[in-house]
Short mmCIF file of C-alpha atoms and ligand atoms in Angstrom, two decimals:
data_model
loop_
_atom_site.label_atom_id
_atom_site.label_comp_id
_atom_site.label_asym_id
_atom_site.label_seq_id
_atom_site.Cartn_x
_atom_site.Cartn_y
_atom_site.Cartn_z
CA MET P 1 -10.13 -67.69 70.41
CA SER P 2 -7.81 -65.65 69.80
CA TYR P 3 -8.45 -61.91 70.49
CA PRO P 4 -10.64 -60.94 67.10
CA VAL P 5 -10.79 -58.39 63.97
CA ILE P 6 -13.17 -55.93 65.97
CA GLN P 7 -15.71 -54.82 62.98
CA LEU P 8 -18.66 -52.39 62.42
CA LEU P 9 -21.83 -54.09 61.47
CA ILE P 10 -23.69 -51.83 59.60
CA ASN P 11 -27.37 -53.80 57.17
CA GLY P 12 -25.47 -56.86 57.37
CA GLU P 13 -22.45 -55.74 55.89
CA TRP P 14 -19.07 -56.05 58.67
CA ILE P 15 -16.70 -53.27 58.82
CA SER P 16 -12.92 -53.70 58.24
CA HIS P 17 -12.33 -49.31 57.45
CA THR P 18 -13.67 -46.57 57.53
CA THR P 19 -12.69 -43.05 56.50
CA ALA P 20 -12.31 -42.21 59.39
CA GLY P 21 -9.13 -43.98 61.24
CA GLN P 22 -9.17 -46.42 63.90
CA GLN P 23 -8.23 -46.68 67.67
CA SER P 24 -6.27 -49.24 69.75
CA ILE P 25 -8.25 -51.58 72.54
CA PHE P 26 -6.10 -52.16 75.59
CA ASN P 27 -5.51 -55.56 77.93
CA PRO P 28 -6.33 -53.99 81.37
CA ALA P 29 -4.24 -56.69 83.63
CA ASP P 30 -0.65 -55.45 81.93
CA GLY P 31 -1.70 -52.65 79.03
CA SER P 32 -0.71 -54.94 75.97
CA LEU P 33 -2.22 -54.17 72.98
CA LEU P 34 -4.97 -55.95 72.17
CA GLY P 35 -6.66 -55.44 68.70
CA SER P 36 -8.01 -52.03 66.51
CA PHE P 37 -11.42 -51.29 65.60
CA PRO P 38 -12.86 -48.88 62.65
CA ILE P 39 -13.44 -45.79 63.85
CA ALA P 40 -17.32 -45.14 62.05
CA GLY P 41 -17.65 -41.94 60.76
CA GLU P 42 -20.99 -39.27 59.13
CA ALA P 43 -20.57 -41.89 57.15
CA GLU P 44 -21.06 -45.12 58.69
CA LEU P 45 -23.26 -43.65 60.55
CA GLN P 46 -26.61 -42.27 58.04
CA ALA P 47 -25.92 -46.11 56.65
CA ALA P 48 -26.49 -47.34 60.54
CA GLN P 49 -30.04 -45.16 60.58
CA ASP P 50 -31.12 -45.97 57.70
CA ALA P 51 -30.37 -49.76 58.17
CA ALA P 52 -32.60 -49.52 61.20
CA ASP P 53 -34.62 -47.91 59.47
CA HIS P 54 -35.90 -50.59 56.41
CA GLY P 55 -34.31 -53.16 59.55
CA PHE P 56 -37.76 -51.76 61.59
CA LYS P 57 -40.05 -52.09 58.37
CA ARG P 58 -39.49 -55.22 57.88
CA TRP P 59 -39.28 -56.77 61.70
CA SER P 60 -42.01 -54.88 63.38
CA ARG P 61 -43.93 -56.26 60.59
CA THR P 62 -42.99 -60.14 61.40
CA LEU P 63 -44.70 -62.22 62.48
CA ALA P 64 -43.37 -62.62 66.40
CA VAL P 65 -43.21 -66.69 66.88
CA ASP P 66 -40.94 -65.75 64.04
CA ARG P 67 -39.30 -63.48 65.30
CA PHE P 68 -39.47 -65.81 68.97
CA ARG P 69 -37.58 -68.89 66.51
CA THR P 70 -34.49 -66.50 65.13
CA ILE P 71 -34.06 -64.91 68.34
CA GLY P 72 -33.85 -68.26 70.59
CA GLN P 73 -31.83 -69.65 68.43
CA ALA P 74 -28.91 -66.77 68.10
CA THR P 75 -28.69 -68.12 72.14
CA GLN P 76 -28.64 -71.38 71.78
CA LEU P 77 -25.31 -69.79 69.73
CA LEU P 78 -24.73 -67.07 71.98
CA ARG P 79 -24.24 -70.84 74.45
CA ALA P 80 -22.31 -72.88 72.87
CA ARG P 81 -19.80 -69.73 71.87
CA ALA P 82 -19.99 -68.84 75.72
CA PRO P 83 -16.16 -69.85 75.71
CA GLN P 84 -14.41 -68.30 73.38
CA ILE P 85 -16.69 -65.18 73.75
CA ALA P 86 -15.84 -65.26 77.41
CA ARG P 87 -11.99 -65.77 76.71
CA ILE P 88 -12.06 -62.11 74.36
CA LEU P 89 -14.36 -59.75 77.37
CA THR P 90 -12.10 -60.94 80.10
CA GLN P 91 -8.96 -59.55 77.35
CA GLU P 92 -10.54 -56.78 76.67
CA GLN P 93 -12.79 -56.37 80.14
CA GLY P 94 -10.15 -58.13 82.66
CA LYS P 95 -12.26 -59.89 84.68
CA PRO P 96 -12.00 -63.18 85.98
CA LEU P 97 -12.01 -66.34 83.22
CA ALA P 98 -14.86 -67.54 84.45
CA GLU P 99 -16.74 -64.81 85.95
CA ALA P 100 -16.77 -64.08 82.59
CA LEU P 101 -18.22 -66.88 81.38
CA ARG P 102 -20.99 -66.93 83.62
CA GLU P 103 -21.40 -63.51 82.32
CA VAL P 104 -22.26 -65.31 78.81
CA MET P 105 -24.20 -67.29 79.79
CA LEU P 106 -26.32 -65.28 82.61
CA ALA P 107 -26.81 -63.09 78.72
CA ALA P 108 -28.74 -65.62 77.27
CA ASP P 109 -30.79 -66.57 80.48
CA ILE P 110 -32.28 -62.71 80.79
CA ILE P 111 -32.61 -62.37 76.23
CA ASP P 112 -34.38 -65.69 76.63
CA PHE P 113 -36.76 -64.03 78.89
CA LEU P 114 -37.75 -61.36 76.32
CA ASN P 115 -38.11 -63.53 73.71
CA GLU P 116 -40.33 -65.32 76.08
CA GLU P 117 -42.23 -62.71 77.28
CA GLY P 118 -42.42 -60.66 73.69
CA LYS P 119 -44.45 -64.02 71.91
CA ARG P 120 -47.34 -62.77 74.57
CA LEU P 121 -47.60 -59.21 74.83
CA ALA P 122 -51.18 -58.82 75.68
CA SER P 123 -54.12 -56.06 74.28
CA ARG P 124 -56.72 -55.48 76.60
CA GLY P 125 -60.14 -55.26 75.00
CA VAL P 126 -62.15 -51.74 77.00
CA PRO P 127 -65.89 -51.73 76.95
CA PRO P 128 -67.30 -48.83 75.15
CA ARG P 129 -69.11 -46.72 76.06
CA LEU P 130 -70.31 -45.02 72.58
CA VAL P 131 -72.90 -46.84 71.75
CA ASN P 132 -71.71 -47.05 67.30
CA VAL P 133 -68.34 -48.07 69.14
CA LEU P 134 -67.80 -51.62 68.79
CA THR P 135 -64.75 -52.76 70.30
CA GLN P 136 -61.70 -51.00 71.69
CA THR P 137 -58.50 -52.64 72.07
CA VAL P 138 -55.43 -51.12 74.05
CA THR P 139 -52.06 -52.09 72.54
CA ARG P 140 -48.41 -52.39 72.80
CA VAL P 141 -46.52 -51.81 69.11
CA PRO P 142 -42.73 -51.80 69.51
CA VAL P 143 -41.05 -48.29 69.85
CA GLY P 144 -39.30 -47.40 66.99
CA PRO P 145 -35.35 -47.96 66.04
CA VAL P 146 -33.11 -47.85 69.03
CA ALA P 147 -30.47 -46.19 69.23
CA ALA P 148 -28.34 -48.71 72.35
CA PHE P 149 -25.45 -48.04 73.79
CA THR P 150 -23.81 -49.53 76.42
CA PRO P 151 -19.91 -49.38 79.57
CA TRP P 152 -17.63 -51.97 79.65
CA ASN P 153 -18.26 -52.68 83.28
CA PHE P 154 -20.76 -55.86 81.69
CA PRO P 155 -19.61 -55.73 78.40
CA VAL P 156 -22.39 -59.48 77.11
CA ASN P 157 -24.94 -58.64 79.76
CA LEU P 158 -25.55 -55.21 79.10
CA PRO P 159 -26.59 -55.19 75.87
CA ALA P 160 -28.23 -58.12 75.96
CA ARG P 161 -30.59 -56.57 78.11
CA LYS P 162 -30.49 -54.25 75.61
CA LEU P 163 -30.99 -56.31 72.86
CA GLY P 164 -33.69 -58.76 74.33
CA ALA P 165 -35.31 -56.28 75.27
CA ALA P 166 -35.79 -53.80 72.00
CA LEU P 167 -36.09 -57.61 69.34
CA SER P 168 -38.16 -59.33 71.15
CA ALA P 169 -40.44 -56.44 71.33
CA GLY P 170 -39.78 -56.02 67.81
CA CYS P 171 -37.76 -53.14 67.25
CA SER P 172 -34.64 -52.83 64.84
CA VAL P 173 -31.19 -51.34 66.86
CA ILE P 174 -27.45 -49.42 66.41
CA LEU P 175 -25.79 -50.59 69.41
CA LYS P 176 -22.66 -48.56 70.42
CA PRO P 177 -20.77 -51.00 73.24
CA ASP P 178 -17.80 -48.75 75.09
CA GLU P 179 -15.19 -48.54 72.35
CA ALA P 180 -12.51 -50.30 75.23
CA VAL P 181 -14.75 -53.72 75.08
CA PRO P 182 -15.83 -54.28 71.92
CA GLY P 183 -15.01 -57.22 71.41
CA ALA P 184 -17.29 -59.61 73.61
CA ALA P 185 -19.91 -57.09 71.94
CA MET P 186 -19.66 -57.96 68.57
CA GLU P 187 -19.63 -61.38 69.06
CA LEU P 188 -22.88 -60.97 70.96
CA VAL P 189 -24.02 -59.65 67.69
CA ARG P 190 -22.67 -62.57 65.92
CA CYS P 191 -24.41 -64.97 66.88
CA PHE P 192 -28.11 -62.27 66.46
CA GLN P 193 -26.27 -62.47 62.46
CA ASP P 194 -25.02 -66.04 62.43
CA ALA P 195 -29.00 -66.87 63.37
CA GLY P 196 -30.91 -65.60 60.30
CA LEU P 197 -31.45 -61.62 61.40
CA PRO P 198 -33.51 -59.56 59.14
CA ALA P 199 -30.36 -56.80 57.13
CA GLY P 200 -30.44 -54.63 59.45
CA VAL P 201 -31.76 -54.39 61.94
CA LEU P 202 -28.98 -54.82 64.38
CA ASN P 203 -26.44 -52.50 63.63
CA MET P 204 -22.86 -51.85 65.59
CA VAL P 205 -20.84 -48.76 65.42
CA LEU P 206 -18.05 -47.22 67.43
CA GLY P 207 -15.93 -44.95 67.69
CA ASN P 208 -16.10 -40.98 69.09
CA PRO P 209 -19.50 -41.65 72.14
CA ALA P 210 -20.63 -37.98 71.83
CA GLN P 211 -20.10 -37.22 68.36
CA ILE P 212 -22.32 -40.69 67.74
CA SER P 213 -24.91 -40.27 70.83
CA SER P 214 -25.25 -36.67 69.39
CA THR P 215 -26.15 -37.65 65.84
CA LEU P 216 -28.72 -40.95 66.48
CA ILE P 217 -30.32 -38.61 69.40
CA ALA P 218 -30.62 -35.91 67.03
CA SER P 219 -31.62 -38.61 63.62
CA LYS P 220 -35.63 -37.62 62.70
CA VAL P 221 -35.08 -41.95 62.28
CA ILE P 222 -34.43 -43.37 66.26
CA ALA P 223 -37.00 -43.27 68.59
CA LYS P 224 -35.85 -44.40 71.74
CA ILE P 225 -33.05 -43.70 73.73
CA SER P 226 -31.02 -46.43 76.28
CA PHE P 227 -28.09 -45.28 77.83
CA THR P 228 -26.28 -47.43 80.79
CA GLY P 229 -23.16 -45.25 82.53
CA SER P 230 -22.75 -43.04 84.52
CA VAL P 231 -24.81 -40.19 86.06
CA PRO P 232 -23.63 -36.91 84.16
CA VAL P 233 -23.81 -39.03 81.08
CA GLY P 234 -26.77 -39.22 81.39
CA LYS P 235 -28.52 -36.35 82.69
CA LEU P 236 -26.52 -34.52 79.21
CA LEU P 237 -27.97 -37.56 76.22
CA GLY P 238 -31.31 -36.84 78.99
CA GLU P 239 -31.41 -33.61 77.82
CA GLN P 240 -30.80 -34.57 74.30
CA ALA P 241 -33.44 -37.04 73.63
CA ALA P 242 -36.10 -34.22 75.82
CA ARG P 243 -35.12 -32.28 73.21
CA HIS P 244 -35.91 -35.04 70.57
CA MET P 245 -39.12 -35.12 72.26
CA LYS P 246 -36.48 -38.15 72.27
CA ARG P 247 -37.97 -41.73 74.00
CA TYR P 248 -35.27 -42.82 77.37
CA THR P 249 -34.64 -45.54 79.75
CA ALA P 250 -30.82 -45.11 81.70
CA GLU P 251 -29.42 -46.98 83.90
CA LEU P 252 -26.89 -44.74 85.79
CA GLY P 253 -25.23 -45.00 88.35
CA GLY P 254 -25.72 -46.33 92.71
CA HIS P 255 -23.92 -45.84 95.31
CA ALA P 256 -25.48 -48.98 97.64
CA PRO P 257 -25.93 -48.87 101.60
CA VAL P 258 -25.98 -52.13 103.29
CA ILE P 259 -27.61 -52.43 106.32
CA VAL P 260 -26.27 -54.77 108.75
CA CYS P 261 -28.39 -55.12 111.76
CA ALA P 262 -27.97 -56.20 115.93
CA ASP P 263 -29.93 -59.15 114.51
CA ALA P 264 -27.67 -60.37 111.47
CA ASP P 265 -25.01 -62.42 111.94
CA GLY P 266 -21.87 -59.49 111.43
CA SER P 267 -19.49 -62.56 110.26
CA ASP P 268 -22.19 -64.21 108.36
CA VAL P 269 -22.64 -61.11 106.29
CA ALA P 270 -19.03 -60.02 105.88
CA LYS P 271 -18.73 -64.02 103.93
CA LEU P 272 -21.84 -62.38 101.52
CA ALA P 273 -20.03 -59.79 101.40
CA VAL P 274 -16.98 -59.86 99.77
CA PRO P 275 -18.19 -61.76 96.74
CA ALA P 276 -20.92 -58.81 96.45
CA LYS P 277 -17.41 -55.77 96.59
CA PHE P 278 -15.11 -57.40 95.30
CA ARG P 279 -16.76 -59.17 92.09
CA ASN P 280 -15.53 -57.19 88.46
CA ALA P 281 -12.59 -55.72 91.00
CA GLY P 282 -16.41 -53.24 92.42
CA GLN P 283 -16.46 -52.41 89.35
CA VAL P 284 -20.91 -53.36 89.25
CA CYS P 285 -23.06 -50.26 89.28
CA ALA P 286 -24.66 -52.27 92.22
CA SER P 287 -22.08 -53.39 94.23
CA PRO P 288 -22.72 -52.36 98.37
CA ILE P 289 -20.51 -49.47 98.62
CA ARG P 290 -21.81 -48.47 102.46
CA PHE P 291 -21.59 -50.32 105.42
CA LEU P 292 -23.32 -49.65 107.85
CA VAL P 293 -23.34 -51.82 110.57
CA HIS P 294 -25.20 -52.35 114.04
CA ARG P 295 -22.89 -51.55 117.35
CA SER P 296 -23.01 -55.31 118.37
CA GLN P 297 -21.77 -56.88 114.36
CA ILE P 298 -19.29 -54.54 114.10
CA ASP P 299 -15.50 -55.82 115.26
CA ALA P 300 -16.77 -59.76 113.61
CA PHE P 301 -18.40 -58.12 109.85
CA ARG P 302 -15.03 -55.97 109.79
CA THR P 303 -12.72 -58.68 110.75
CA GLY P 304 -14.08 -61.46 108.43
CA LEU P 305 -14.30 -58.73 105.01
CA VAL P 306 -10.75 -57.92 105.53
CA ALA P 307 -9.55 -61.14 105.71
CA GLY P 308 -12.07 -62.03 102.90
CA ALA P 309 -10.99 -58.71 101.03
CA LEU P 310 -7.18 -60.20 102.22
CA ALA P 311 -7.74 -63.51 100.60
CA LEU P 312 -8.37 -62.87 97.55
CA LYS P 313 -6.62 -64.55 94.22
CA VAL P 314 -5.07 -61.09 92.35
CA GLY P 315 -4.15 -61.71 88.36
CA ASN P 316 -5.00 -62.22 84.81
CA GLY P 317 -8.41 -63.13 84.60
CA LEU P 318 -7.11 -65.71 81.83
CA ASP P 319 -5.07 -67.36 84.41
CA ASP P 320 -6.50 -70.29 86.68
CA GLY P 321 -8.56 -69.87 90.26
CA VAL P 322 -7.68 -65.78 89.55
CA GLN P 323 -10.38 -64.03 91.60
CA TYR P 324 -9.58 -60.50 90.98
CA GLY P 325 -8.60 -58.55 88.57
CA PRO P 326 -7.69 -55.05 86.32
CA LEU P 327 -9.87 -52.15 86.42
CA ILE P 328 -10.83 -50.62 83.35
CA ALA P 329 -8.29 -48.02 82.93
CA GLU P 330 -5.41 -46.17 83.77
CA ARG P 331 -8.11 -43.58 85.24
CA ARG P 332 -9.69 -45.36 87.04
CA VAL P 333 -6.26 -46.70 88.94
CA ASN P 334 -6.40 -42.82 89.56
CA GLU P 335 -9.82 -41.97 90.57
CA MET P 336 -9.67 -44.48 93.31
CA GLN P 337 -6.05 -42.84 94.41
CA SER P 338 -8.01 -39.65 95.09
CA ILE P 339 -11.41 -40.76 96.52
CA VAL P 340 -8.34 -42.25 98.75
CA ASP P 341 -6.04 -40.03 99.29
CA ASP P 342 -9.56 -37.74 100.35
CA ALA P 343 -10.86 -39.94 102.68
CA LEU P 344 -7.41 -40.40 104.97
CA ALA P 345 -7.42 -36.51 104.28
CA HIS P 346 -11.07 -36.57 105.45
CA GLY P 347 -9.68 -38.56 108.67
CA ALA P 348 -10.35 -41.84 107.02
CA ARG P 349 -8.19 -45.27 108.31
CA VAL P 350 -6.67 -47.74 105.96
CA LEU P 351 -8.00 -51.65 107.23
CA CYS P 352 -6.30 -52.69 104.70
CA GLY P 353 -6.04 -52.06 100.90
CA GLY P 354 -5.45 -48.05 99.69
CA HIS P 355 -3.11 -48.36 96.96
CA ARG P 356 -1.84 -49.27 93.71
CA LEU P 357 -1.55 -53.33 93.77
CA ASP P 358 2.75 -52.78 91.83
CA ARG P 359 2.67 -54.78 89.00
CA PRO P 360 1.35 -54.27 84.84
CA GLY P 361 -1.52 -54.01 84.54
CA PHE P 362 -4.52 -51.32 85.65
CA PHE P 363 -4.69 -53.43 89.30
CA TYR P 364 -6.22 -51.15 92.36
CA ALA P 365 -5.97 -53.11 96.45
CA PRO P 366 -9.73 -53.73 97.41
CA THR P 367 -9.16 -51.48 100.01
CA VAL P 368 -11.57 -50.72 103.08
CA LEU P 369 -11.54 -47.72 104.83
CA GLU P 370 -13.80 -46.87 108.46
CA ASP P 371 -15.13 -43.54 109.73
CA ALA P 372 -14.61 -41.90 106.95
CA PRO P 373 -16.82 -38.76 107.81
CA LEU P 374 -19.47 -37.53 105.59
CA SER P 375 -17.53 -34.41 104.79
CA ALA P 376 -14.77 -37.28 102.75
CA ARG P 377 -16.18 -37.60 98.37
CA VAL P 378 -16.62 -41.93 100.00
CA GLN P 379 -19.60 -40.72 101.35
CA THR P 380 -20.81 -39.40 98.62
CA GLN P 381 -19.41 -39.97 95.28
CA GLU P 382 -19.61 -43.61 93.36
CA PRO P 383 -15.85 -45.32 93.53
CA PHE P 384 -17.50 -47.64 91.24
CA GLY P 385 -14.51 -49.67 91.98
CA PRO P 386 -12.86 -52.44 94.77
CA ILE P 387 -13.46 -49.63 97.81
CA ALA P 388 -15.82 -50.40 100.76
CA VAL P 389 -16.85 -47.78 103.84
CA LEU P 390 -17.35 -48.95 107.19
CA ASP P 391 -19.53 -47.48 109.64
CA VAL P 392 -20.89 -48.24 112.31
CA PHE P 393 -25.33 -46.92 113.95
CA ASP P 394 -26.48 -47.41 116.82
CA ASP P 395 -30.78 -46.67 115.71
CA LEU P 396 -31.77 -48.09 112.19
CA GLY P 397 -33.66 -45.22 111.75
CA ASP P 398 -30.38 -43.45 111.58
CA ALA P 399 -29.09 -45.74 109.34
CA ILE P 400 -32.41 -45.55 107.14
CA ALA P 401 -31.80 -42.30 107.21
CA ARG P 402 -28.36 -42.14 106.45
CA ALA P 403 -28.76 -44.99 103.50
CA ASN P 404 -31.41 -42.78 101.82
CA ALA P 405 -29.60 -39.01 102.11
CA LEU P 406 -27.69 -39.77 98.86
CA PRO P 407 -28.98 -38.58 95.42
CA TYR P 408 -28.28 -42.64 94.19
CA GLY P 409 -31.24 -44.86 94.47
CA LEU P 410 -30.05 -48.12 92.75
CA ALA P 411 -30.09 -51.00 94.92
CA ALA P 412 -29.76 -51.21 98.86
CA TYR P 413 -29.07 -53.99 100.35
CA ALA P 414 -29.97 -54.91 105.22
CA PHE P 415 -29.34 -57.99 106.75
CA THR P 416 -31.53 -58.95 109.36
CA GLN P 417 -33.46 -62.26 111.03
CA ASN P 418 -36.30 -60.46 112.23
CA LEU P 419 -39.06 -60.03 110.07
CA ALA P 420 -40.62 -57.20 110.79
CA THR P 421 -38.47 -55.47 110.77
CA ALA P 422 -37.09 -57.15 106.90
CA HIS P 423 -40.41 -55.55 105.83
CA ARG P 424 -39.67 -52.01 107.55
CA LEU P 425 -36.68 -51.76 105.08
CA GLY P 426 -38.16 -53.08 102.37
CA GLN P 427 -40.33 -50.52 102.40
CA GLU P 428 -37.75 -48.03 103.41
CA LEU P 429 -35.34 -47.89 101.91
CA GLU P 430 -35.24 -45.49 98.98
CA ALA P 431 -33.41 -47.70 95.75
CA GLY P 432 -35.09 -49.44 92.76
CA MET P 433 -33.12 -52.63 93.77
CA VAL P 434 -33.84 -53.72 98.19
CA GLY P 435 -32.17 -56.80 99.42
CA ILE P 436 -33.17 -57.78 102.31
CA ASN P 437 -30.42 -60.70 103.56
CA HIS P 438 -29.41 -61.68 100.22
CA PHE P 439 -27.07 -59.56 97.28
CA GLY P 440 -28.88 -61.25 94.49
CA VAL P 441 -31.03 -58.25 93.03
CA SER P 442 -30.23 -58.58 88.77
CA GLN P 443 -30.74 -61.23 87.99
CA PRO P 444 -33.37 -62.21 84.25
CA GLU P 445 -36.79 -61.84 85.21
CA THR P 446 -36.53 -59.02 87.24
CA PRO P 447 -37.25 -55.28 87.04
CA PHE P 448 -33.29 -54.00 86.89
CA GLY P 449 -33.57 -49.81 87.21
CA GLY P 450 -33.23 -47.16 89.96
CA LEU P 451 -35.03 -44.57 91.47
CA LYS P 452 -33.83 -40.43 92.01
CA GLU P 453 -30.57 -40.01 90.08
CA SER P 454 -30.02 -43.61 89.59
CA GLY P 455 -32.21 -44.00 85.72
CA LEU P 456 -35.08 -43.61 84.24
CA GLY P 457 -36.53 -47.00 83.64
CA GLN P 458 -36.18 -50.32 83.76
CA GLU P 459 -34.30 -53.38 82.27
CA SER P 460 -34.53 -57.37 82.64
CA GLY P 461 -37.82 -58.64 83.03
CA LEU P 462 -41.23 -57.36 81.62
CA GLU P 463 -40.58 -53.93 82.26
CA GLY P 464 -38.02 -54.24 80.25
CA LEU P 465 -39.61 -55.74 77.78
CA LEU P 466 -42.44 -53.02 78.24
CA GLY P 467 -40.28 -50.01 77.83
CA TYR P 468 -39.65 -50.72 74.30
CA THR P 469 -43.41 -49.91 73.31
CA GLU P 470 -45.58 -48.01 73.30
CA VAL P 471 -49.59 -48.61 74.20
CA LYS P 472 -51.77 -47.49 71.19
CA LEU P 473 -55.73 -47.94 71.26
CA ILE P 474 -57.70 -48.90 68.06
CA SER P 475 -61.20 -47.46 68.05
CA VAL P 476 -63.30 -49.29 65.54
CA ALA P 477 -67.56 -48.21 65.53
CA GLY P 478 -70.31 -50.23 63.85
P1 NAD F 1 -17.59 -41.10 81.69
O1 NAD F 1 -18.74 -40.57 82.59
O2 NAD F 1 -16.36 -41.37 81.09
O3 NAD F 1 -18.34 -42.86 80.88
C1 NAD F 1 -19.55 -43.69 81.05
C2 NAD F 1 -19.43 -45.10 79.31
O4 NAD F 1 -21.10 -43.46 78.84
C3 NAD F 1 -18.66 -45.57 79.36
O5 NAD F 1 -19.58 -46.19 79.03
C4 NAD F 1 -18.57 -44.23 78.03
O6 NAD F 1 -17.93 -44.23 76.63
C5 NAD F 1 -20.12 -43.36 77.84
N1 NAD F 1 -20.09 -42.33 77.87
C6 NAD F 1 -19.21 -40.71 77.33
N2 NAD F 1 -19.83 -40.18 77.72
C7 NAD F 1 -20.72 -40.32 76.37
C8 NAD F 1 -21.85 -39.35 75.08
N3 NAD F 1 -21.68 -37.93 74.89
N4 NAD F 1 -22.03 -40.33 74.68
C9 NAD F 1 -23.00 -42.23 75.31
N5 NAD F 1 -22.04 -43.10 75.63
C10 NAD F 1 -21.09 -42.02 76.34
O7 NAD F 1 -16.79 -42.56 82.89
P2 NAD F 1 -16.09 -44.09 82.63
O8 NAD F 1 -14.67 -43.79 83.69
O9 NAD F 1 -16.18 -44.70 81.85
O10 NAD F 1 -16.72 -44.77 84.42
C11 NAD F 1 -16.83 -44.11 85.70
C12 NAD F 1 -18.62 -44.05 85.62
O11 NAD F 1 -19.17 -44.66 84.93
C13 NAD F 1 -18.14 -44.36 87.17
O12 NAD F 1 -18.51 -43.09 88.54
C14 NAD F 1 -20.23 -44.82 86.91
O13 NAD F 1 -21.08 -44.08 87.40
C15 NAD F 1 -20.41 -44.95 85.66
N6 NAD F 1 -20.11 -46.61 85.08
C16 NAD F 1 -21.56 -46.90 85.44
C17 NAD F 1 -22.02 -47.88 84.57
C18 NAD F 1 -23.52 -48.94 85.23
O14 NAD F 1 -23.45 -49.59 84.68
N7 NAD F 1 -24.66 -48.19 85.47
C19 NAD F 1 -21.47 -48.23 84.07
C20 NAD F 1 -20.01 -48.26 83.75
C21 NAD F 1 -19.47 -46.68 83.97
#
């Protein structure tokens, strides 16, 4: 499939043109023009709110088993169309085709899990203390129409978390994917439409992010905001949501530490760290960044990490065997260079990479830095790209303190063969997700969310579904 014509979806109608004009979409692997999308103006945003309003009234009253069947048909379509959708995803986002295909298939699993849980949202009876009260039932109801904002690094997976949870809970949605990657998200939305989702239940708009978010957060129709993106934007939307007393879930940035203990095997950990660090060119919020390695393991770990980084096959994600694609845009290449230059100015050493790759598109070399002092930006600011920082430690308590020192708390990882150390690390690392002896903390069945400034609430897992519900007490007297 070549790159599709991008349309908005409002009240079951696909919209190709608006009075607000069109915006271009580029292929990050070579900078070429892929297509364009219609910009939603005030009229489209108002129509989307009206649609979500009546869509919610209908969908929230639809039997849970009927919702389950429709959503299940959507995931069947998603799996059947995965090869075509993955190609669109790679063209607009850059990641290798095999990774894009895994993302789409995982998105189907995420939605399926939430759909199953949506069927069995349980109520709870509480014994009354007033003599005339017969029943007190604590029940969960859908929160209402949702405005969902997703970023560009996982164009299908992140919308899947939000749509899977919101639709399974009985909510309607206005989805705004990132403007750099609207094609794959549109094809996900199309699966729901083609599965028979009633008009208005799921709507998709694109345009000016700040205009769309401020309009929808202030809307009387919208009950909940769900945002994935950077900490500064997450805080901004959180302030607006609080002003309007809107429910708010935020998945924001991280600066994940990795502690490699004296009893771990440095070279084995390096083999796991290479794909974890450089997957999606490091543009992953739970990406490992600060490698804190015990002095006894640093040589083996350094050798393995650098060799693995240098061996990655770089190229256009559509080409065979490519493991490492471009960054999303020129601004991100410039940001990587500025972070590396700052680290060098503070005395860091570059072990590999540290420069843009001399080819068309937005490629930055897989980069490993060592000896960056804590005053260097890379030690405190999320690079959100292919940069790893190595540091040595002697005392585990010091390493844990270093790991916990930042305002972020999304993911943290540690490697040890000692059971007591594993439990200590699990308890003491301040992160919403702690991976001991592996990096796979993001699964459809488990909650994904951050502590501290890394976010509010969770997505995926049962917790992800509950975030789209409200608790309601129904107390009946005789
Ligand atoms: P950015 O802060 O400009 O944008 C991040 C995302 O927020 C984008 O999808 C953007 O469209 C959206 N956005 C920006 N302003 C908005 C607004 N007023 N209302 C609604 N949405 C808005 O950053 P960027 O250069 O695109 O990406 C780099 C930063 O974003 C990184 O530092 C990283 O922390 C963060 N990021 C995080 C994730 C994640 O999965 N948590 C994903 C992508 C980007």
